Short mmCIF file of C-alpha atoms and ligand atoms in Angstrom, two decimals:
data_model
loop_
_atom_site.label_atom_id
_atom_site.label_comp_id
_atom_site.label_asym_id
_atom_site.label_seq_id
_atom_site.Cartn_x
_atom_site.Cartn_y
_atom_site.Cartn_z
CA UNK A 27 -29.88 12.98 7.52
CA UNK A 28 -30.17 10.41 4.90
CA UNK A 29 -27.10 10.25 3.49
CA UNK A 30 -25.81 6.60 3.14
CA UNK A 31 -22.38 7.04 3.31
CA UNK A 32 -19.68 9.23 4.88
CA UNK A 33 -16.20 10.67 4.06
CA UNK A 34 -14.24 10.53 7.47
CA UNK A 35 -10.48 10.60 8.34
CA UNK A 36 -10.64 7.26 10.20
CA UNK A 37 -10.77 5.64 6.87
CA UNK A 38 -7.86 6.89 5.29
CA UNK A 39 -4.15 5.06 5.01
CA UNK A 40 -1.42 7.68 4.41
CA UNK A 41 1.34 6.04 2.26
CA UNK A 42 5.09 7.42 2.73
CA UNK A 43 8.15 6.91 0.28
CA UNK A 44 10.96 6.95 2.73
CA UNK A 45 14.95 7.71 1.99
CA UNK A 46 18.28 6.92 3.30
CA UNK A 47 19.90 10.18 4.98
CA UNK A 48 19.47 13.48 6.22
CA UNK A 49 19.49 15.52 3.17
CA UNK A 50 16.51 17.28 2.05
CA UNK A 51 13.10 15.68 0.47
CA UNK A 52 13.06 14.63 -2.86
CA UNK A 53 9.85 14.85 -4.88
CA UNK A 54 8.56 12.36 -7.22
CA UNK A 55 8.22 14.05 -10.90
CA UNK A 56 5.33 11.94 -11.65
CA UNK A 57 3.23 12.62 -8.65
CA UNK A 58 3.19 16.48 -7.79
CA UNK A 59 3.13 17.14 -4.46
CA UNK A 60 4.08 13.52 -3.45
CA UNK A 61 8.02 13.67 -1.78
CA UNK A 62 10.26 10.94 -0.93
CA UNK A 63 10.84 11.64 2.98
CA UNK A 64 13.94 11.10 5.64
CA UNK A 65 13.02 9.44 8.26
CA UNK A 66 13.20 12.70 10.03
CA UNK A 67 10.49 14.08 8.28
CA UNK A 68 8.64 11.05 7.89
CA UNK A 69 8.31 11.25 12.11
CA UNK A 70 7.43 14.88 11.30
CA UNK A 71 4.60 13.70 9.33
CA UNK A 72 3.44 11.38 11.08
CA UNK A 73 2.89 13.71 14.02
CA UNK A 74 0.50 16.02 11.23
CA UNK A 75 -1.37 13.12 10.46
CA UNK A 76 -1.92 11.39 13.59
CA UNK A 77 -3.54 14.85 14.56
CA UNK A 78 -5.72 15.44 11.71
CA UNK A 79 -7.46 11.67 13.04
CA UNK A 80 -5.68 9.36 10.08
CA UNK A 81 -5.35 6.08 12.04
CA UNK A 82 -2.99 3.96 9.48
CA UNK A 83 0.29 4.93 7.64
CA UNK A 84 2.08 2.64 5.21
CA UNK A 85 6.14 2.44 4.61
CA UNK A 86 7.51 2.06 0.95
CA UNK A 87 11.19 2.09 1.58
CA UNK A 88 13.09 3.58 -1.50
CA UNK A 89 16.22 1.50 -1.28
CA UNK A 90 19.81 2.02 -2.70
CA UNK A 91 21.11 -0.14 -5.56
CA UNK A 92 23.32 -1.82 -3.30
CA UNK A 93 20.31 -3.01 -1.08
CA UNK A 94 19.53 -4.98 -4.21
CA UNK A 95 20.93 -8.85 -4.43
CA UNK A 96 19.90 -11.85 -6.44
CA UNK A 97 18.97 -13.48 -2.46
CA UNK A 98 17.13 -9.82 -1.84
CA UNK A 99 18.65 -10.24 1.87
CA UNK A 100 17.81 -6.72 2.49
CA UNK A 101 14.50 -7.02 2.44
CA UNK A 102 14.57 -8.70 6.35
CA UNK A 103 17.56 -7.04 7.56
CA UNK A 104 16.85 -5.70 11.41
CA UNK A 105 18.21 -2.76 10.92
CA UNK A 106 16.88 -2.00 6.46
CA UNK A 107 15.05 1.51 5.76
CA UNK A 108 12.30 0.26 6.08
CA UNK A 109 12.62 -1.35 9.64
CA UNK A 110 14.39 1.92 10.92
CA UNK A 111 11.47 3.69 9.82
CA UNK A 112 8.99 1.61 11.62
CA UNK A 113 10.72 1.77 15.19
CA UNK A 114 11.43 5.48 14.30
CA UNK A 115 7.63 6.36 13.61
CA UNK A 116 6.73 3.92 16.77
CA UNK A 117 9.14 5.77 18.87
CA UNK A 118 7.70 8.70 17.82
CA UNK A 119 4.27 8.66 17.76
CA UNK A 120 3.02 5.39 19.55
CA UNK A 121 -0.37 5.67 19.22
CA UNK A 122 -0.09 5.79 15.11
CA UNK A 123 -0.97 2.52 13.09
CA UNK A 124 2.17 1.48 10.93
CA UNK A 125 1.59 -0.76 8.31
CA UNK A 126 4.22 -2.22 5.55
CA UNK A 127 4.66 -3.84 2.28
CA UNK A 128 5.20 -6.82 2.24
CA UNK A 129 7.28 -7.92 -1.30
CA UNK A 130 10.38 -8.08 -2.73
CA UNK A 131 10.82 -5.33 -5.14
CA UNK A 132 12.32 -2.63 -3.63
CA UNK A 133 15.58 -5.68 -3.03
CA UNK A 134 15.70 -7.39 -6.53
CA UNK A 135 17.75 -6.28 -9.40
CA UNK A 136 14.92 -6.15 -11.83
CA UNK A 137 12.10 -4.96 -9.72
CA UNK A 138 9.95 -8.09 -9.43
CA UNK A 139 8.18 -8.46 -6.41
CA UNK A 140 9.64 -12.30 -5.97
CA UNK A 141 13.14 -14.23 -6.50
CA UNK A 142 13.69 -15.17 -9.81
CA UNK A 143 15.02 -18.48 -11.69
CA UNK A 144 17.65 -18.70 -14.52
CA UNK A 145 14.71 -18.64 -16.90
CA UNK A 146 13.42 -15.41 -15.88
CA UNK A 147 10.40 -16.97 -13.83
CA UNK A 148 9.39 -15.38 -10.44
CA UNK A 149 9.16 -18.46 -8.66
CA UNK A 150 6.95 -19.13 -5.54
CA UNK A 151 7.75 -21.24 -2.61
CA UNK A 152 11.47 -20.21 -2.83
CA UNK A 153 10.16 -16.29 -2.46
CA UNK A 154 7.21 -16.87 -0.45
CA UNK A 155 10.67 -18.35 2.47
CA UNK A 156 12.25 -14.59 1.87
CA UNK A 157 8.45 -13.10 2.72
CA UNK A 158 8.12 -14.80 5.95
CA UNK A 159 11.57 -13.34 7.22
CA UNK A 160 10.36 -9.71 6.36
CA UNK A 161 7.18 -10.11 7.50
CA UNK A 162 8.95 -10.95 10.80
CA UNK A 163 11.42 -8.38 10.88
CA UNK A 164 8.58 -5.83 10.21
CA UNK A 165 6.51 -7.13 13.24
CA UNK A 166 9.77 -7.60 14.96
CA UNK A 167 10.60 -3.56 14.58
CA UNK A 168 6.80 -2.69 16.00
CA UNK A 169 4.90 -2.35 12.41
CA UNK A 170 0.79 -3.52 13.33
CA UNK A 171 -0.37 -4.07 10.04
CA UNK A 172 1.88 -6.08 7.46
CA UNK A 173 0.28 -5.50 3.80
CA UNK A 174 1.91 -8.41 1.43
CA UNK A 175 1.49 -7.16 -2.10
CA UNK A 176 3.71 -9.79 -3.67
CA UNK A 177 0.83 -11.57 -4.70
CA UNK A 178 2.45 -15.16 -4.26
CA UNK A 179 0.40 -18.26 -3.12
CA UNK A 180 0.26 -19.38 0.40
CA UNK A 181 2.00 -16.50 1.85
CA UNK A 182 -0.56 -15.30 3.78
CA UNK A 183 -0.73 -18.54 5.53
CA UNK A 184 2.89 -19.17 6.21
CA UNK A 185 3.48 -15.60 7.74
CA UNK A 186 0.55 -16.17 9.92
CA UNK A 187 2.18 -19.24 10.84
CA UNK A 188 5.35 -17.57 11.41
CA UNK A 189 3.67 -14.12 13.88
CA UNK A 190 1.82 -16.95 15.89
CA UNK A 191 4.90 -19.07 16.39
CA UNK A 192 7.01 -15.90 17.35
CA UNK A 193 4.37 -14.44 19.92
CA UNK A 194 2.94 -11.48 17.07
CA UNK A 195 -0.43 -12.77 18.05
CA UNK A 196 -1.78 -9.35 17.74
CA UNK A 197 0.05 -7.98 14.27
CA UNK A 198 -2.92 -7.85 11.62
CA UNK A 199 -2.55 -8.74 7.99
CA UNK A 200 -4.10 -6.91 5.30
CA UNK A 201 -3.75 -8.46 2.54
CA UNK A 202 -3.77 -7.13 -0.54
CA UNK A 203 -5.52 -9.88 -1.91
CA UNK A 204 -6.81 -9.28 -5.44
CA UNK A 205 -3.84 -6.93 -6.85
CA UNK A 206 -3.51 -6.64 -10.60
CA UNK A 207 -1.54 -6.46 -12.95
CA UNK A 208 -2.47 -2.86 -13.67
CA UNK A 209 -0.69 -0.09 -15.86
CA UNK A 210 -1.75 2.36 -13.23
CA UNK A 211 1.06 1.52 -11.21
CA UNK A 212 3.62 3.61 -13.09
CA UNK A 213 4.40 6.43 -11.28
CA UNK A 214 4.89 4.43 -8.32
CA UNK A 215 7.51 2.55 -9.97
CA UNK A 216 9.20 5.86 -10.60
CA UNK A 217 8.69 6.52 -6.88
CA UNK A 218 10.83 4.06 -5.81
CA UNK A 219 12.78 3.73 -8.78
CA UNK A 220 11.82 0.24 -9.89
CA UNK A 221 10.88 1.54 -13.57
CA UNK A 222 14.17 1.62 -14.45
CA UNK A 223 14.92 -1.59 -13.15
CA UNK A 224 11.83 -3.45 -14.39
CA UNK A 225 12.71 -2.02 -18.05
CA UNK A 226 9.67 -2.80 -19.64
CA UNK A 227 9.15 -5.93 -17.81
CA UNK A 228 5.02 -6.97 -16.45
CA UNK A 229 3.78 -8.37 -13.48
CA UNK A 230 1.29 -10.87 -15.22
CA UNK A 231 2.83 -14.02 -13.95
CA UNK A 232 1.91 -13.41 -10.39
CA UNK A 233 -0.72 -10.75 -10.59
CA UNK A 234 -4.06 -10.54 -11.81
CA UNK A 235 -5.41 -10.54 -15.54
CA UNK A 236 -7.53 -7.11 -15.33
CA UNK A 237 -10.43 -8.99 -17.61
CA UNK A 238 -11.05 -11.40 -14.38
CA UNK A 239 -13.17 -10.98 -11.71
CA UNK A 240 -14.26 -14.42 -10.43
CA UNK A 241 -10.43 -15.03 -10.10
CA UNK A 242 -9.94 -12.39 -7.73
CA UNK A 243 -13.01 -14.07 -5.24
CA UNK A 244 -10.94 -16.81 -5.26
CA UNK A 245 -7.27 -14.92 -4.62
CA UNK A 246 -9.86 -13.34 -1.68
CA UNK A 247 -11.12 -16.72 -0.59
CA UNK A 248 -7.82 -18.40 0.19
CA UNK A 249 -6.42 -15.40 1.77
CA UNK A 250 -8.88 -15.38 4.18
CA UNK A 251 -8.69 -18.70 4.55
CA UNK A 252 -4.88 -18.94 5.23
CA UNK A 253 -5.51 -15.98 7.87
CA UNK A 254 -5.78 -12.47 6.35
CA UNK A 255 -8.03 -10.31 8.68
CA UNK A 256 -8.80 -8.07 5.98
CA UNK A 257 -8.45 -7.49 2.25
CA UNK A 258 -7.06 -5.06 -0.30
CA UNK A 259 -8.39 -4.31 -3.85
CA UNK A 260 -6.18 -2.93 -6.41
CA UNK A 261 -5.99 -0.52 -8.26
CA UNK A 262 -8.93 1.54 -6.99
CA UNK A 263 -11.78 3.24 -8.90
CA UNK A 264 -11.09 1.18 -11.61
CA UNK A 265 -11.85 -1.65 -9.83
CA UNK A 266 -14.94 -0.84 -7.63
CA UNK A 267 -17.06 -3.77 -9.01
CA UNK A 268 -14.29 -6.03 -7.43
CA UNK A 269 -14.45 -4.14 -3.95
CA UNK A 270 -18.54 -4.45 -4.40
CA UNK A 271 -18.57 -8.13 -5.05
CA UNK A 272 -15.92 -8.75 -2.32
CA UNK A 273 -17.80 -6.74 0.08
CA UNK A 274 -21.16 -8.96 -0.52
CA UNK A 275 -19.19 -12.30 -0.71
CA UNK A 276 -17.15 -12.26 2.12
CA UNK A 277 -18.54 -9.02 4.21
CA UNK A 278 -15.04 -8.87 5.93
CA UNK A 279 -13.27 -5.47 6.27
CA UNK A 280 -12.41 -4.35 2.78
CA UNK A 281 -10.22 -1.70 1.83
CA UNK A 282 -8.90 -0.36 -1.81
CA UNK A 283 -5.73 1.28 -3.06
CA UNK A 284 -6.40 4.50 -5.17
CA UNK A 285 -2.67 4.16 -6.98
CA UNK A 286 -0.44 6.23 -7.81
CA UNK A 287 -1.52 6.57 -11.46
CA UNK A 288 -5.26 7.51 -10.01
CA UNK A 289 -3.76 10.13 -7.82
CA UNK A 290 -1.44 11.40 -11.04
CA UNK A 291 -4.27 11.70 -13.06
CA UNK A 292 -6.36 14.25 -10.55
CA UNK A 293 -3.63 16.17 -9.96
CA UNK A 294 -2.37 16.77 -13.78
CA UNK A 295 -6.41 17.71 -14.74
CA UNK A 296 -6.46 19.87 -11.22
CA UNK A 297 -3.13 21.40 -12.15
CA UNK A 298 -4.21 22.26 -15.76
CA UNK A 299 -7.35 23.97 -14.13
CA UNK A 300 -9.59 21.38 -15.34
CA UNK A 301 -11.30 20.04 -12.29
CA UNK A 302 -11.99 21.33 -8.96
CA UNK A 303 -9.24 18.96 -6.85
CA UNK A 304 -10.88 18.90 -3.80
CA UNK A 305 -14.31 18.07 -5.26
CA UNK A 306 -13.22 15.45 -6.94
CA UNK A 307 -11.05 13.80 -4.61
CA UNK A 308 -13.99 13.80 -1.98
CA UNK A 309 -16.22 13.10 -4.54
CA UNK A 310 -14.08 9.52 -5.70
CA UNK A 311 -13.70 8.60 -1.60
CA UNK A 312 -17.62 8.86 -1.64
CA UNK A 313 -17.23 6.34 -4.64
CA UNK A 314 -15.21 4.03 -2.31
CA UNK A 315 -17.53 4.23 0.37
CA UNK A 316 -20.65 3.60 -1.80
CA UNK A 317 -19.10 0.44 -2.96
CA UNK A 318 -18.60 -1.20 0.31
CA UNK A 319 -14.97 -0.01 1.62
CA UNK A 320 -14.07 0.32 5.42
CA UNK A 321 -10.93 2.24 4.47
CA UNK A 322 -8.82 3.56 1.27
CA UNK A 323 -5.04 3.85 1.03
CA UNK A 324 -4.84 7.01 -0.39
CA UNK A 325 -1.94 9.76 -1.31
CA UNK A 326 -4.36 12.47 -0.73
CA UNK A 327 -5.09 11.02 2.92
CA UNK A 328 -3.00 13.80 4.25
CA UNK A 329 -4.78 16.30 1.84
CA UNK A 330 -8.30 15.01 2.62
CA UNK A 331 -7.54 15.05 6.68
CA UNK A 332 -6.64 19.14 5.97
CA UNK A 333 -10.10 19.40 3.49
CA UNK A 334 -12.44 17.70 6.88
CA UNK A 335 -10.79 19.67 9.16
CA UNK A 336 -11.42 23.36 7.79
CA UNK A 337 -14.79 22.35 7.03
CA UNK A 338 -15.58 21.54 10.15
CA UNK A 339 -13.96 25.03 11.33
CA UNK A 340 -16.40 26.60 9.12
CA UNK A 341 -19.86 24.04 10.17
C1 LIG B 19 4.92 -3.49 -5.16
C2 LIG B 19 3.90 -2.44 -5.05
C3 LIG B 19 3.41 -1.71 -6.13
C4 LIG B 19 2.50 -0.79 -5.61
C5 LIG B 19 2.45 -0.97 -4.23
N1 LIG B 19 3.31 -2.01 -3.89
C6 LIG B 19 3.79 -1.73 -7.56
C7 LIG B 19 3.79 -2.97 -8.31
O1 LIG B 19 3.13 -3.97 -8.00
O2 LIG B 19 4.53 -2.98 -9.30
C8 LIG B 19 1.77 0.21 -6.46
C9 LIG B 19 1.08 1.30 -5.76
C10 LIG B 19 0.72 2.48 -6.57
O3 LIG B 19 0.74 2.46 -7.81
O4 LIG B 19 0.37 3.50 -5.94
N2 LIG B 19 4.97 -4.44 -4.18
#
C-alpha cells in the first residue's frame, strides 16, 4: 500500500533486430538471448508481446551492405526492411504500437548516423533532408511512433513539419533527445553490424559529451520546442540523474533506453551465476521508475512481460 512506484508491462518498449529472408534467426554473440528476427518471426513476436500487455515495439532494420550508399537512399525506400516490417507487424497485429529509428546508420558505409563530407564531418542540414524522407516513409508504411536517434539539430522540427504537411497529424515523435556519446552502445553495433563499419570511429561530433548535463536540458528544450511529444534519455541507468532532472524541468512524458551494453552486462553476471537475473532486472526498472520515467525501452521487455505474468498466476 505505500509503495511509490510500480513495475508494469504498459511501460515497457520491446526492441527487434529484423533480417532480410526466410532463413532461420540469427543471434547476436554479444547479447545472449537477443536474435536478429525475419519478418516472419518478428509478426510471431509481436503477437507474444502484444498479449503479455507490452504496448510499444521498436524496428532496428539490420541491412545488407548493398543497402549502404554515400546518398544512404535506402534509408526512405517504400518498400526497405525496415518499412516491410512496419506494414508487416501492422498487418498483423493492428492494435500493437510500432515505433522506428529514425537515423542513418544502418545506410552509410561507415556507420555514422548522418551523411558525411570529404573531410570526414557528419554534416547537418544536408542529413537532417535524408531524415525527413524516412521519417515519412516510416509514417507512410503505418509506424505511430518515429524515434530519431541521429541526434542532428532541427530535425525534430522539420519532420514535424513534414507529418503535418502530409496529413500524419496523429504519428507521435519520441525523441530521443539527450543521446550520448556512450561506450555502452557496443553490442548494438555488433547487432546490426555497424562495428565493423564504424572501425573505431566515435559519435562525439553529434552526440553528447557524457561529463554534461545542462547540455542535455537544452538538446531537451529545443526538441520540445520544435515538436517532440516526448523524450528519450540515453543510455539508461547510467544516466538516471539526466531522466530525474528532465522529469522536474519539463514534466513531459519521459522515457530511457537501458542499451544494449546494460542488458549485456546482466546477462554475462546472471550467466556466470553471479546475480539473480530476474531480481535484478526488476529491481533496475524500479530504478527507472523512481527517477521519473513513464516508460523504458528495454531488451528484457519481453522477459519482464513473462516475469509479471507468472507472478500474478501465483498472487
Ligand atoms: C543508432 C542507434 C544506436 C543505438 C540505437 N540507435 C547506436 C549508436 O548511436 O551508435 C544504441 C542502442 C543500444 O545500445 O542498445 N541510431
Amino acid at each position: 500500500m505505500v509503495r511509490e512506484n510500480q513495475v508494469s508491462t504498459d511501460m515497457l518498449i520491446q526492441p527487434y533486430f529484423v533480417i532480410e529472408g526466410d532463413g532461420p534467426n540469427v543471434p547476436v554473440p554479444s547479447m545472449p538471448g537477443v536474435e536478429r528476427v525475419t519478418i516472419n518471426s518478428l509478426i510471431k513476436q509481436a503477437k507474444t508481446v502484444h498479449d503479455l500487455g507490452i504496448p510499444l515495439i521498436v524496428i532496428f532494420p539490420v541491412t545488407d551492405d548493398d543497402a549502404k550508399t554515400d546518398d544512404c537512399a535506402a534509408a526512405y525506400s517504400p518498400d526497405g526492411l525496415a518499412q516491410r516490417a512496419i506494414r508487416a507487424v501492422k498487418e498483423a497485429v493492428p492494435e500493437l504500437g510500432v515505433m522506428t529509428d529514425v537515423a542513418l546508420d544502418p545506410y552509410s558505409p561507415h556507420g555514422h548516423d548522418g551523411l558525411m563530407d570529404e573531410k570526414g564531418y557528419i554534416v547537418n542540414d544536408a542529413t537532417v533532408e535524408v531524415l525527413v524522407k524516412q521519417a515519412l516513409s516510416h509514417a507512410r508504411a503505418g509506424a505511430d511512433v518515429l524515434g530519431p536517434s541521429d541526434m542532428m539539430d532541427g530535425r525534430v522540427g522539420q519532420i514535424r513539419t513534414a507529418l503535418e504537411s502530409a496529413g500524419f497529424v496523429n504519428t507521435r515523435i519520441l525523441s530521443y533527445a539527450a543521446k550520448y556519446a556512450s561506450s555502452f552502445y557496443g553490442p548494438f553495433r555488433d547487432a546490426v553490424g555497424a562495428s565493423a563499419t564504424l572501425a573505431g570511429a566515435n559519435k562525439y561530433s553529434y552526440q553528447i559529451d557524457p561529463a554534461n548535463s545542462d547540455e542535455a536540458m537544452h538538446e531537451i528544450a529545443s526538441d520540445l520546442q520544435e515538436g517532440a511529444d516526448m523524450i528519450m534519455v540515453k543510455p539508461g541507468l547510467p544516466y538516471l540523474d539526466i531522466v530525474r532532472r528532465a522529469k522536474e524541468t519539463f514534466a513531459v512524458p519521459t522515457f530511457a533506453y537501458h542499451v544494449s551494453g546494460e542488458y549485456a552486462m546482466i546477462k554475462a553476471a546472471a550467466q556466470a551465476g553471479w546475480i539473480n537475473e530476474e531480481q535484478v532486472v526488476i529491481e533496475s526498472m524500479m530504478a527507472f521508475r523512481r527517477a521519473g520515467c513513464d516508460g523504458v525501452l528495454t531488451y528484457y521487455a519481453h522477459d519482464i512481460g513473462r516475469w509479471l505474468a507468472s507472478e500474478n498466476k501465483l498472487s
